């Protein structure tokens, strides 16, 4: 691991002295401490683990209706599509054994894998696939559940093992959306008792307490090693650490460096990236953030590296738009430092916008996400340097979803936005003017036009360039104050192995096992 430069245990006392503007944020290192874990052999002998998670899942566990990234992260182990993402960012056949694409890229023909079972014992049929895709393409209530399915002309099954999807227009991204979960057509309890085809099957849920999964014995592919996984919901950060230290939890992702320092010797720490766009998201329809000069001023006021140094001991990857490095060809590194920290420039912009003495604002943050809370604490001090008084409003996750994400009743918020698949569209479409999930109310005709062009472009290189123009548009117009793709520090109890990181926000527990 990288050398620790600062523990957040000192954050409150250091912020006032250190964060007076743009700077390196250096400070003394706090001692590492924390009680030693005392794990027993009970979990390995039972071939099960307990995973700590900081938020409860969505009220509905139906994968087609999932909102929270945390829900998708957990239920990745339960559901599969015709295709499945790999840890290298590729797609591999899952419920489909193979597929072909017509020369005009308008017809996709899938041959289903023989004998794939749902968790209720039923065999997957072409009817189930037609139902699942058609359900996500349905426009009865307005936009389809999967926006990319709006170009589907028809979904048909000429026989029991074949599904033919015909499009209204060509698309070189369509196959990426075939990770959409396939569900049994005649089952109506996905909300509370979900049934999929993955390596683990759902057993039970206790709201605000736990989710239990068990190994699916009839899984078509490489079976899971573990017999049982319990996801323990612990929204209080202190309680989460106590559970880790006491041996009640065997694996926990998304920890801060300070939490890692308190683990003791009973854990190994694996480091990856969260594959999220963390930003100070601004409601572009609310004053003063309806003025691009104000939004740009905030961008100039924020020192990303200082945030990483102070709140994350240097971990994390700075970003400058709504794209993170794992997206490879789509990621534009040149945008990362588009706004270099410049307090005077920020003050000038505020004066031009009519706020020479600054203003007051509220940063709404889901309180159970310590990384976002820690980021907000640093932002408050950095914004103070340009005369902006920011107050943090902690809010429960469920309220954040209903009030901020759905209701759009907020000024600003610190969260991380994920991608449902490895397409630029998955991250960039949400900021088009009429998109239902455009929770920041970004509205720019030029951006909308670029997106329309991207969808109508079938040459991969040309389409990639258009997506990069969309990223630049978001940056230049300061749609949000972009910060980082957070480092993912995962505590793994000694004796556990097989944890694999993906370029999207999932936790694959199938390869996790106790060492023999």
Short mmCIF file of C-alpha atoms in Angstrom, two decimals:
data_model
loop_
_atom_site.label_atom_id
_atom_site.label_comp_id
_atom_site.label_asym_id
_atom_site.label_seq_id
_atom_site.Cartn_x
_atom_site.Cartn_y
_atom_site.Cartn_z
CA UNK A 1 0.00 0.00 0.00
CA UNK A 2 1.00 3.61 -0.49
CA UNK A 3 2.62 5.34 2.43
CA UNK A 4 0.05 6.92 4.72
CA UNK A 5 0.26 10.71 4.77
CA UNK A 6 -2.74 11.64 6.84
CA UNK A 7 -5.38 9.92 8.90
CA UNK A 8 -8.84 11.37 8.94
CA UNK A 9 -8.81 11.04 12.70
CA UNK A 10 -6.98 14.39 12.53
CA UNK A 11 -9.19 15.88 9.85
CA UNK A 12 -11.38 18.12 11.99
CA UNK A 13 -8.47 19.76 13.80
CA UNK A 14 -6.34 20.17 10.68
CA UNK A 15 -8.88 21.50 8.20
CA UNK A 16 -8.97 25.03 9.54
CA UNK A 17 -5.18 25.34 9.56
CA UNK A 18 -4.42 23.63 6.27
CA UNK A 19 -7.30 24.36 3.91
CA UNK A 20 -7.01 28.10 3.31
CA UNK A 21 -6.85 27.87 -0.47
CA UNK A 22 -5.04 25.87 -3.13
CA UNK A 23 -2.12 23.92 -1.74
CA UNK A 24 -0.50 20.57 -1.22
CA UNK A 25 -2.47 19.77 1.93
CA UNK A 26 0.53 18.14 3.60
CA UNK A 27 0.22 17.35 7.27
CA UNK A 28 1.65 15.10 9.93
CA UNK A 29 0.91 11.40 9.78
CA UNK A 30 -1.30 9.95 12.47
CA UNK A 31 -0.27 6.71 14.14
CA UNK A 32 -1.87 3.54 12.91
CA UNK A 33 -3.85 1.74 15.57
CA UNK A 34 -6.86 -0.42 16.18
CA UNK A 35 -7.54 -3.64 17.98
CA UNK A 36 -6.46 -6.94 16.59
CA UNK A 37 -9.14 -9.05 14.96
CA UNK A 38 -9.92 -12.34 16.59
CA UNK A 39 -11.52 -14.41 13.89
CA UNK A 40 -12.52 -17.97 14.64
CA UNK A 41 -12.49 -20.91 12.29
CA UNK A 42 -16.30 -21.10 12.21
CA UNK A 43 -16.73 -19.33 8.89
CA UNK A 44 -14.14 -21.36 6.93
CA UNK A 45 -15.49 -24.62 8.33
CA UNK A 46 -19.02 -23.67 7.34
CA UNK A 47 -17.73 -22.46 3.96
CA UNK A 48 -19.50 -19.14 4.27
CA UNK A 49 -18.67 -15.48 4.72
CA UNK A 50 -20.28 -12.29 5.98
CA UNK A 51 -19.86 -9.18 3.84
CA UNK A 52 -20.32 -5.73 5.33
CA UNK A 53 -22.22 -3.15 3.27
CA UNK A 54 -22.86 0.48 4.19
CA UNK A 55 -26.38 0.80 2.79
CA UNK A 56 -29.52 -1.22 2.47
CA UNK A 57 -30.54 -2.29 -1.02
CA UNK A 58 -33.42 -0.77 -2.97
CA UNK A 59 -36.90 -1.56 -1.68
CA UNK A 60 -37.43 -3.60 -4.84
CA UNK A 61 -34.85 -6.24 -5.74
CA UNK A 62 -36.21 -6.49 -9.29
CA UNK A 63 -33.05 -5.97 -11.40
CA UNK A 64 -34.93 -4.10 -14.10
CA UNK A 65 -36.04 -1.51 -11.54
CA UNK A 66 -32.81 -1.14 -9.54
CA UNK A 67 -31.65 2.42 -8.85
CA UNK A 68 -28.82 2.17 -6.33
CA UNK A 69 -25.37 1.11 -7.44
CA UNK A 70 -25.15 -0.91 -4.22
CA UNK A 71 -28.14 -3.00 -5.25
CA UNK A 72 -26.62 -3.79 -8.63
CA UNK A 73 -23.29 -4.55 -6.94
CA UNK A 74 -24.81 -7.26 -4.72
CA UNK A 75 -27.36 -8.69 -7.14
CA UNK A 76 -24.71 -9.18 -9.81
CA UNK A 77 -24.29 -12.54 -8.11
CA UNK A 78 -27.95 -13.47 -8.65
CA UNK A 79 -28.80 -12.29 -12.16
CA UNK A 80 -27.35 -12.75 -15.63
CA UNK A 81 -28.16 -11.63 -19.15
CA UNK A 82 -27.65 -13.21 -22.53
CA UNK A 83 -24.13 -11.80 -22.17
CA UNK A 84 -22.04 -11.21 -19.06
CA UNK A 85 -19.22 -8.75 -18.34
CA UNK A 86 -15.77 -10.05 -17.49
CA UNK A 87 -13.16 -8.61 -15.16
CA UNK A 88 -11.17 -7.44 -18.20
CA UNK A 89 -14.05 -5.32 -19.51
CA UNK A 90 -15.06 -7.74 -22.24
CA UNK A 91 -18.37 -9.54 -22.79
CA UNK A 92 -18.79 -13.29 -22.73
CA UNK A 93 -21.83 -15.42 -23.59
CA UNK A 94 -23.90 -16.36 -20.53
CA UNK A 95 -27.50 -17.47 -21.02
CA UNK A 96 -26.77 -17.22 -24.74
CA UNK A 97 -24.35 -19.83 -26.02
CA UNK A 98 -23.46 -17.67 -29.02
CA UNK A 99 -24.89 -15.02 -31.31
CA UNK A 100 -24.61 -13.61 -34.80
CA UNK A 101 -25.12 -10.11 -36.19
CA UNK A 102 -26.39 -9.39 -39.68
CA UNK A 103 -24.21 -7.45 -42.10
CA UNK A 104 -26.37 -4.35 -41.75
CA UNK A 105 -26.13 -4.58 -37.92
CA UNK A 106 -29.91 -4.58 -37.68
CA UNK A 107 -30.56 -8.17 -36.63
CA UNK A 108 -29.10 -10.01 -33.63
CA UNK A 109 -29.73 -13.75 -33.44
CA UNK A 110 -29.02 -15.48 -30.13
CA UNK A 111 -28.77 -19.22 -29.60
CA UNK A 112 -29.61 -20.05 -25.98
CA UNK A 113 -27.39 -22.27 -23.89
CA UNK A 114 -29.02 -25.65 -23.36
CA UNK A 115 -30.28 -26.51 -19.89
CA UNK A 116 -29.79 -23.19 -18.07
CA UNK A 117 -31.89 -23.21 -14.90
CA UNK A 118 -33.60 -20.46 -12.98
CA UNK A 119 -33.24 -20.57 -9.21
CA UNK A 120 -36.81 -21.86 -8.92
CA UNK A 121 -35.83 -24.95 -10.93
CA UNK A 122 -37.45 -23.94 -14.22
CA UNK A 123 -35.45 -24.15 -17.41
CA UNK A 124 -34.77 -20.88 -19.22
CA UNK A 125 -36.72 -20.72 -22.48
CA UNK A 126 -36.83 -18.36 -25.42
CA UNK A 127 -40.16 -17.13 -24.04
CA UNK A 128 -38.39 -15.90 -20.89
CA UNK A 129 -35.82 -14.03 -22.97
CA UNK A 130 -38.48 -12.42 -25.16
CA UNK A 131 -40.41 -11.41 -22.03
CA UNK A 132 -37.35 -9.89 -20.33
CA UNK A 133 -36.13 -7.88 -23.32
CA UNK A 134 -39.64 -6.78 -24.28
CA UNK A 135 -40.38 -5.67 -20.71
CA UNK A 136 -37.29 -3.42 -20.69
CA UNK A 137 -38.15 -2.07 -24.16
CA UNK A 138 -41.79 -1.31 -23.36
CA UNK A 139 -42.77 2.35 -23.78
CA UNK A 140 -46.26 2.18 -22.30
CA UNK A 141 -45.22 4.36 -19.37
CA UNK A 142 -43.08 6.69 -21.48
CA UNK A 143 -39.41 5.86 -21.84
CA UNK A 144 -38.28 2.21 -21.73
CA UNK A 145 -36.61 0.78 -18.62
CA UNK A 146 -33.44 0.42 -20.71
CA UNK A 147 -33.18 3.54 -22.87
CA UNK A 148 -30.96 1.79 -25.41
CA UNK A 149 -33.85 -0.59 -26.14
CA UNK A 150 -35.85 2.23 -27.72
CA UNK A 151 -34.38 1.18 -31.10
CA UNK A 152 -35.79 -2.37 -30.85
CA UNK A 153 -38.27 -3.10 -33.61
CA UNK A 154 -39.18 -6.64 -32.56
CA UNK A 155 -38.17 -9.55 -30.32
CA UNK A 156 -39.15 -12.99 -31.60
CA UNK A 157 -38.41 -16.66 -30.93
CA UNK A 158 -38.64 -18.87 -34.03
CA UNK A 159 -37.91 -21.90 -31.84
CA UNK A 160 -37.24 -22.83 -28.21
CA UNK A 161 -33.51 -22.05 -28.33
CA UNK A 162 -33.41 -19.03 -30.64
CA UNK A 163 -34.21 -15.37 -30.06
CA UNK A 164 -34.07 -12.81 -32.86
CA UNK A 165 -33.92 -9.10 -32.03
CA UNK A 166 -34.49 -6.71 -34.93
CA UNK A 167 -33.54 -3.06 -34.59
CA UNK A 168 -35.00 0.05 -36.17
CA UNK A 169 -31.50 1.33 -36.88
CA UNK A 170 -27.94 -0.01 -36.62
CA UNK A 171 -26.08 0.25 -33.33
CA UNK A 172 -22.52 -0.78 -32.53
CA UNK A 173 -23.26 -0.59 -28.77
CA UNK A 174 -26.37 -2.73 -28.62
CA UNK A 175 -24.62 -5.96 -27.64
CA UNK A 176 -23.29 -4.25 -24.47
CA UNK A 177 -26.88 -3.94 -23.23
CA UNK A 178 -27.48 -7.67 -23.54
CA UNK A 179 -26.24 -7.95 -19.95
CA UNK A 180 -29.82 -7.02 -18.98
CA UNK A 181 -31.11 -9.67 -16.57
CA UNK A 182 -33.19 -12.52 -17.97
CA UNK A 183 -36.15 -13.31 -15.70
CA UNK A 184 -38.82 -16.03 -15.74
CA UNK A 185 -41.83 -14.83 -17.71
CA UNK A 186 -44.45 -16.34 -15.39
CA UNK A 187 -43.00 -15.08 -12.08
CA UNK A 188 -44.29 -11.92 -10.37
CA UNK A 189 -42.38 -11.74 -7.07
CA UNK A 190 -39.06 -10.28 -8.22
CA UNK A 191 -39.51 -7.31 -5.88
CA UNK A 192 -39.30 -9.38 -2.70
CA UNK A 193 -38.06 -12.83 -3.69
CA UNK A 194 -35.92 -12.44 -6.81
CA UNK A 195 -35.19 -15.35 -9.14
CA UNK A 196 -32.31 -15.30 -11.61
CA UNK A 197 -29.77 -17.69 -13.10
CA UNK A 198 -26.54 -16.59 -11.39
CA UNK A 199 -24.08 -18.60 -9.30
CA UNK A 200 -25.89 -17.58 -6.09
CA UNK A 201 -29.61 -17.73 -5.34
CA UNK A 202 -31.55 -15.38 -3.11
CA UNK A 203 -32.61 -16.87 0.24
CA UNK A 204 -33.91 -14.10 2.47
CA UNK A 205 -33.91 -10.44 3.31
CA UNK A 206 -34.35 -8.59 6.59
CA UNK A 207 -34.83 -4.90 5.81
CA UNK A 208 -32.08 -2.68 7.20
CA UNK A 209 -30.30 -5.78 8.48
CA UNK A 210 -29.18 -8.41 5.98
CA UNK A 211 -29.43 -10.19 2.63
CA UNK A 212 -28.66 -13.92 2.47
CA UNK A 213 -27.53 -15.75 -0.68
CA UNK A 214 -26.67 -19.42 -1.13
CA UNK A 215 -24.72 -21.30 -3.76
CA UNK A 216 -26.94 -22.36 -6.66
CA UNK A 217 -26.25 -26.06 -7.10
CA UNK A 218 -27.64 -26.21 -10.64
CA UNK A 219 -25.64 -23.29 -12.01
CA UNK A 220 -24.77 -23.82 -15.67
CA UNK A 221 -21.24 -22.39 -15.43
CA UNK A 222 -18.29 -22.57 -13.06
CA UNK A 223 -19.93 -22.95 -9.64
CA UNK A 224 -19.32 -20.64 -6.71
CA UNK A 225 -16.87 -21.87 -4.08
CA UNK A 226 -18.76 -20.55 -1.06
CA UNK A 227 -21.95 -22.21 0.14
CA UNK A 228 -23.45 -19.12 1.75
CA UNK A 229 -22.94 -15.35 1.77
CA UNK A 230 -24.61 -12.98 4.21
CA UNK A 231 -24.55 -9.28 3.40
CA UNK A 232 -24.78 -7.41 6.69
CA UNK A 233 -26.11 -3.86 6.41
CA UNK A 234 -24.25 -1.53 8.77
CA UNK A 235 -24.82 2.11 7.88
CA UNK A 236 -22.97 3.58 10.86
CA UNK A 237 -19.24 3.84 10.09
CA UNK A 238 -18.15 3.27 13.70
CA UNK A 239 -20.35 0.19 14.01
CA UNK A 240 -18.95 -1.14 10.74
CA UNK A 241 -15.40 -0.86 12.07
CA UNK A 242 -16.35 -2.56 15.31
CA UNK A 243 -17.85 -5.45 13.35
CA UNK A 244 -14.68 -5.82 11.33
CA UNK A 245 -12.44 -5.68 14.37
CA UNK A 246 -14.55 -8.19 16.30
CA UNK A 247 -14.46 -10.76 13.51
CA UNK A 248 -18.17 -10.46 12.66
CA UNK A 249 -17.38 -9.43 9.08
CA UNK A 250 -15.03 -11.21 6.70
CA UNK A 251 -15.03 -8.86 3.72
CA UNK A 252 -15.89 -5.19 3.29
CA UNK A 253 -15.34 -2.95 0.28
CA UNK A 254 -15.21 0.84 -0.16
CA UNK A 255 -13.28 1.59 3.02
CA UNK A 256 -11.32 4.77 3.61
CA UNK A 257 -7.60 4.70 4.32
CA UNK A 258 -8.26 5.68 7.93
CA UNK A 259 -10.61 2.73 8.37
CA UNK A 260 -8.00 0.44 6.83
CA UNK A 261 -5.43 1.71 9.34
CA UNK A 262 -7.67 0.52 12.19
CA UNK A 263 -8.13 -3.04 10.94
CA UNK A 264 -5.34 -4.76 12.77
CA UNK A 265 -3.48 -7.83 11.48
CA UNK A 266 -6.45 -10.07 10.74
CA UNK A 267 -7.03 -8.65 7.26
CA UNK A 268 -5.35 -8.23 3.93
CA UNK A 269 -6.24 -5.07 2.02
CA UNK A 270 -6.89 -5.32 -1.70
CA UNK A 271 -6.78 -2.12 -3.74
CA UNK A 272 -8.77 -1.43 -6.90
CA UNK A 273 -10.96 1.41 -8.11
CA UNK A 274 -14.64 1.94 -7.40
CA UNK A 275 -15.41 2.77 -11.05
CA UNK A 276 -17.50 5.77 -10.11
CA UNK A 277 -17.54 9.42 -11.12
CA UNK A 278 -17.37 11.21 -7.79
CA UNK A 279 -18.26 14.87 -8.08
CA UNK A 280 -19.93 17.77 -6.39
CA UNK A 281 -23.06 17.44 -8.51
CA UNK A 282 -24.80 20.78 -9.06
CA UNK A 283 -28.49 21.37 -9.71
CA UNK A 284 -28.16 23.45 -12.88
CA UNK A 285 -31.78 24.62 -12.59
CA UNK A 286 -31.31 26.17 -9.14
CA UNK A 287 -29.77 29.58 -8.46
CA UNK A 288 -26.93 30.35 -8.36
CA UNK A 289 -25.90 27.23 -10.28
CA UNK A 290 -27.96 28.18 -13.32
CA UNK A 291 -25.06 30.56 -14.11
CA UNK A 292 -22.11 28.86 -15.80
CA UNK A 293 -19.72 31.42 -14.28
CA UNK A 294 -20.70 30.35 -10.77
CA UNK A 295 -20.22 26.68 -11.64
CA UNK A 296 -16.83 27.45 -13.18
CA UNK A 297 -15.85 29.45 -10.10
CA UNK A 298 -16.47 26.40 -7.91
CA UNK A 299 -14.33 24.30 -10.24
CA UNK A 300 -11.44 26.77 -9.91
CA UNK A 301 -11.85 26.83 -6.12
CA UNK A 302 -11.49 23.08 -5.70
CA UNK A 303 -8.10 21.40 -5.42
CA UNK A 304 -8.68 17.74 -6.30
CA UNK A 305 -5.26 16.53 -5.27
CA UNK A 306 -5.66 18.19 -1.89
CA UNK A 307 -8.92 16.32 -1.41
CA UNK A 308 -7.20 13.05 -2.26
CA UNK A 309 -4.29 13.82 0.06
CA UNK A 310 -6.32 14.98 3.03
CA UNK A 311 -9.33 12.70 2.89
CA UNK A 312 -7.90 9.61 1.18
CA UNK A 313 -4.17 9.54 1.98
CA UNK A 314 -3.42 10.13 -1.69
CA UNK A 315 -5.52 7.24 -2.99
CA UNK A 316 -7.85 7.84 -5.94
CA UNK A 317 -7.64 8.98 -9.57
CA UNK A 318 -8.48 12.64 -10.33
CA UNK A 319 -10.93 13.12 -13.20
CA UNK A 320 -12.23 16.11 -15.13
CA UNK A 321 -15.51 14.94 -16.63
CA UNK A 322 -18.14 12.21 -16.45
CA UNK A 323 -15.80 9.39 -17.42
CA UNK A 324 -13.33 7.33 -15.40
CA UNK A 325 -9.99 5.79 -16.46
CA UNK A 326 -11.22 2.17 -16.73
CA UNK A 327 -13.18 3.22 -19.81
CA UNK A 328 -9.91 3.35 -21.72
CA UNK A 329 -10.48 4.82 -25.18
CA UNK A 330 -13.34 7.02 -23.96
CA UNK A 331 -11.41 8.61 -21.10
CA UNK A 332 -9.90 12.02 -21.91
CA UNK A 333 -6.96 12.61 -19.57
CA UNK A 334 -6.51 16.17 -20.87
CA UNK A 335 -9.70 17.25 -19.06
CA UNK A 336 -8.43 16.23 -15.62
CA UNK A 337 -6.61 19.51 -15.01
CA UNK A 338 -8.83 21.73 -17.16
CA UNK A 339 -9.53 23.78 -14.03
CA UNK A 340 -6.30 24.25 -12.13
CA UNK A 341 -6.92 25.52 -8.62
CA UNK A 342 -7.00 29.34 -8.87
CA UNK A 343 -8.73 31.22 -6.04
CA UNK A 344 -8.36 34.63 -7.68
CA UNK A 345 -9.87 33.40 -10.94
CA UNK A 346 -12.75 31.90 -8.97
CA UNK A 347 -13.38 35.21 -7.17
CA UNK A 348 -13.33 37.09 -10.48
CA UNK A 349 -15.96 34.79 -11.94
CA UNK A 350 -18.18 35.18 -8.88
CA UNK A 351 -17.90 38.96 -9.15
CA UNK A 352 -18.84 38.82 -12.84
CA UNK A 353 -21.85 36.68 -11.93
CA UNK A 354 -23.00 39.21 -9.32
CA UNK A 355 -21.67 37.50 -6.19
CA UNK A 356 -18.62 39.58 -5.18
CA UNK A 357 -19.10 38.57 -1.54
CA UNK A 358 -19.86 34.94 -2.31
CA UNK A 359 -23.04 33.15 -1.28
CA UNK A 360 -24.33 30.33 0.90
CA UNK A 361 -25.11 26.84 -0.36
CA UNK A 362 -26.07 23.40 0.89
CA UNK A 363 -24.25 20.16 0.08
CA UNK A 364 -26.59 17.20 0.57
CA UNK A 365 -24.68 13.97 1.25
CA UNK A 366 -25.86 10.41 1.95
CA UNK A 367 -24.64 10.06 5.52
CA UNK A 368 -23.82 6.36 5.34
CA UNK A 369 -21.13 6.93 2.68
CA UNK A 370 -18.07 8.00 4.63
CA UNK A 371 -15.93 8.75 1.53
CA UNK A 372 -18.52 11.24 0.30
CA UNK A 373 -18.94 12.78 3.75
CA UNK A 374 -15.16 13.17 4.06
CA UNK A 375 -14.98 14.75 0.60
CA UNK A 376 -17.73 17.22 1.53
CA UNK A 377 -15.82 18.25 4.67
CA UNK A 378 -12.81 19.23 2.58
CA UNK A 379 -14.97 20.99 -0.01
CA UNK A 380 -16.53 23.16 2.68
CA UNK A 381 -13.11 24.53 3.61
CA UNK A 382 -11.92 24.97 0.03
CA UNK A 383 -15.06 26.87 -1.00
CA UNK A 384 -14.72 29.13 2.04
CA UNK A 385 -11.54 30.50 0.47
CA UNK A 386 -13.63 32.17 -2.27
CA UNK A 387 -16.33 33.44 0.07
CA UNK A 388 -18.77 30.59 -0.43
CA UNK A 389 -20.31 29.30 2.80
CA UNK A 390 -21.25 25.66 2.32
CA UNK A 391 -23.24 23.68 4.85
CA UNK A 392 -23.36 19.90 4.78
CA UNK A 393 -26.80 18.32 5.03
CA UNK A 394 -26.42 14.62 5.94
CA UNK A 395 -29.33 12.57 4.67
CA UNK A 396 -30.28 8.91 4.79
CA UNK A 397 -29.79 6.99 1.56
CA UNK A 398 -33.47 6.33 0.97
CA UNK A 399 -34.20 10.04 1.35
CA UNK A 400 -31.34 10.89 -0.99
CA UNK A 401 -32.84 8.67 -3.69
CA UNK A 402 -36.36 10.07 -3.29
CA UNK A 403 -35.53 13.74 -2.68
CA UNK A 404 -32.31 14.31 -4.63
CA UNK A 405 -32.13 11.71 -7.38
CA UNK A 406 -35.83 11.39 -8.17
CA UNK A 407 -37.29 14.63 -6.78
CA UNK A 408 -34.31 16.85 -7.75
CA UNK A 409 -34.89 18.90 -4.60
CA UNK A 410 -31.32 19.94 -3.84
CA UNK A 411 -28.65 22.56 -4.55
CA UNK A 412 -25.60 20.31 -4.65
CA UNK A 413 -24.64 16.81 -3.59
CA UNK A 414 -21.52 14.68 -3.31
CA UNK A 415 -22.00 11.14 -4.64
CA UNK A 416 -20.48 8.72 -7.12
CA UNK A 417 -22.28 7.86 -10.35
CA UNK A 418 -21.74 4.43 -11.88
CA UNK A 419 -22.14 2.90 -15.35
CA UNK A 420 -24.47 -0.02 -15.99
CA UNK A 421 -22.17 -1.34 -18.71
CA UNK A 422 -18.91 -0.56 -20.49
CA UNK A 423 -20.28 2.00 -22.94
CA UNK A 424 -19.72 5.75 -22.95
CA UNK A 425 -23.45 6.10 -23.40
CA UNK A 426 -24.02 4.57 -19.97
CA UNK A 427 -22.29 7.54 -18.34
CA UNK A 428 -23.09 10.39 -20.72
CA UNK A 429 -26.72 9.91 -21.75
CA UNK A 430 -27.95 10.90 -18.29
CA UNK A 431 -27.08 14.56 -18.97
CA UNK A 432 -29.20 14.98 -22.09
CA UNK A 433 -31.96 17.51 -21.52
CA UNK A 434 -34.98 15.20 -21.60
CA UNK A 435 -33.45 12.12 -19.98
CA UNK A 436 -35.41 10.88 -16.98
CA UNK A 437 -32.29 10.33 -14.85
CA UNK A 438 -30.78 13.77 -15.53
CA UNK A 439 -30.97 14.64 -11.85
CA UNK A 440 -28.73 17.73 -12.17
CA UNK A 441 -31.08 19.28 -14.78
CA UNK A 442 -28.26 19.89 -17.23
CA UNK A 443 -29.67 21.38 -20.42
CA UNK A 444 -27.50 22.28 -23.40
CA UNK A 445 -28.68 21.98 -27.03
CA UNK A 446 -25.12 21.42 -28.26
CA UNK A 447 -24.72 18.49 -25.88
CA UNK A 448 -28.02 16.99 -26.98
CA UNK A 449 -27.00 17.35 -30.62
CA UNK A 450 -23.70 15.58 -30.00
CA UNK A 451 -25.52 12.68 -28.38
CA UNK A 452 -27.85 12.39 -31.35
CA UNK A 453 -24.81 12.33 -33.63
CA UNK A 454 -23.14 9.65 -31.51
CA UNK A 455 -26.13 7.34 -31.78
CA UNK A 456 -26.22 7.81 -35.55
CA UNK A 457 -22.50 7.11 -35.97
CA UNK A 458 -21.54 3.49 -36.57
CA UNK A 459 -17.81 3.90 -37.05
CA UNK A 460 -16.25 3.16 -33.67
CA UNK A 461 -13.42 5.72 -33.87
CA UNK A 462 -15.74 8.49 -35.05
CA UNK A 463 -18.28 7.67 -32.36
CA UNK A 464 -15.58 7.66 -29.68
CA UNK A 465 -14.48 11.12 -30.76
CA UNK A 466 -18.04 12.44 -30.45
CA UNK A 467 -18.35 11.02 -26.95
CA UNK A 468 -15.11 12.80 -26.04
CA UNK A 469 -16.64 16.04 -27.34
CA UNK A 470 -19.57 15.43 -25.00
CA UNK A 471 -17.16 15.02 -22.10
CA UNK A 472 -15.46 18.28 -23.02
CA UNK A 473 -18.83 20.01 -23.18
CA UNK A 474 -19.60 18.94 -19.61
CA UNK A 475 -16.18 20.14 -18.48
CA UNK A 476 -16.19 23.50 -20.26
CA UNK A 477 -19.71 24.26 -19.04
CA UNK A 478 -18.82 23.07 -15.53
CA UNK A 479 -21.90 20.89 -15.36
CA UNK A 480 -20.45 19.52 -12.10
CA UNK A 481 -17.31 19.88 -10.02
CA UNK A 482 -15.55 16.66 -10.97
CA UNK A 483 -13.25 15.15 -8.37
CA UNK A 484 -12.15 11.53 -8.70
CA UNK A 485 -12.69 7.86 -9.33
CA UNK A 486 -12.31 6.69 -5.75
CA UNK A 487 -9.86 4.00 -4.81
CA UNK A 488 -11.60 0.85 -3.63
CA UNK A 489 -9.90 -0.43 -0.48
CA UNK A 490 -11.31 -3.83 0.39
CA UNK A 491 -10.71 -5.55 3.71
CA UNK A 492 -10.39 -9.30 3.14
CA UNK A 493 -9.99 -11.60 6.11
CA UNK A 494 -6.77 -13.58 6.01
CA UNK A 495 -7.47 -16.99 4.55
CA UNK A 496 -9.91 -15.66 1.95
CA UNK A 497 -8.75 -15.44 -1.64
CA UNK A 498 -10.07 -14.97 -5.15
CA UNK A 499 -11.38 -11.39 -4.96
CA UNK A 500 -11.52 -9.98 -8.48
CA UNK A 501 -11.96 -6.36 -9.49
CA UNK A 502 -14.12 -5.33 -12.46
CA UNK A 503 -14.14 -2.09 -14.47
CA UNK A 504 -17.78 -1.59 -13.44
CA UNK A 505 -19.35 -1.36 -9.99
CA UNK A 506 -19.93 -5.00 -9.06
CA UNK A 507 -18.77 -7.45 -6.38
CA UNK A 508 -18.30 -10.91 -7.88
CA UNK A 509 -18.28 -13.45 -5.05
CA UNK A 510 -18.28 -16.59 -7.21
CA UNK A 511 -14.45 -16.89 -7.26
CA UNK A 512 -14.02 -15.98 -3.56
CA UNK A 513 -13.00 -18.93 -1.40
CA UNK A 514 -11.28 -19.96 1.79
CA UNK A 515 -7.73 -21.14 1.19
CA UNK A 516 -7.24 -24.84 1.74
#
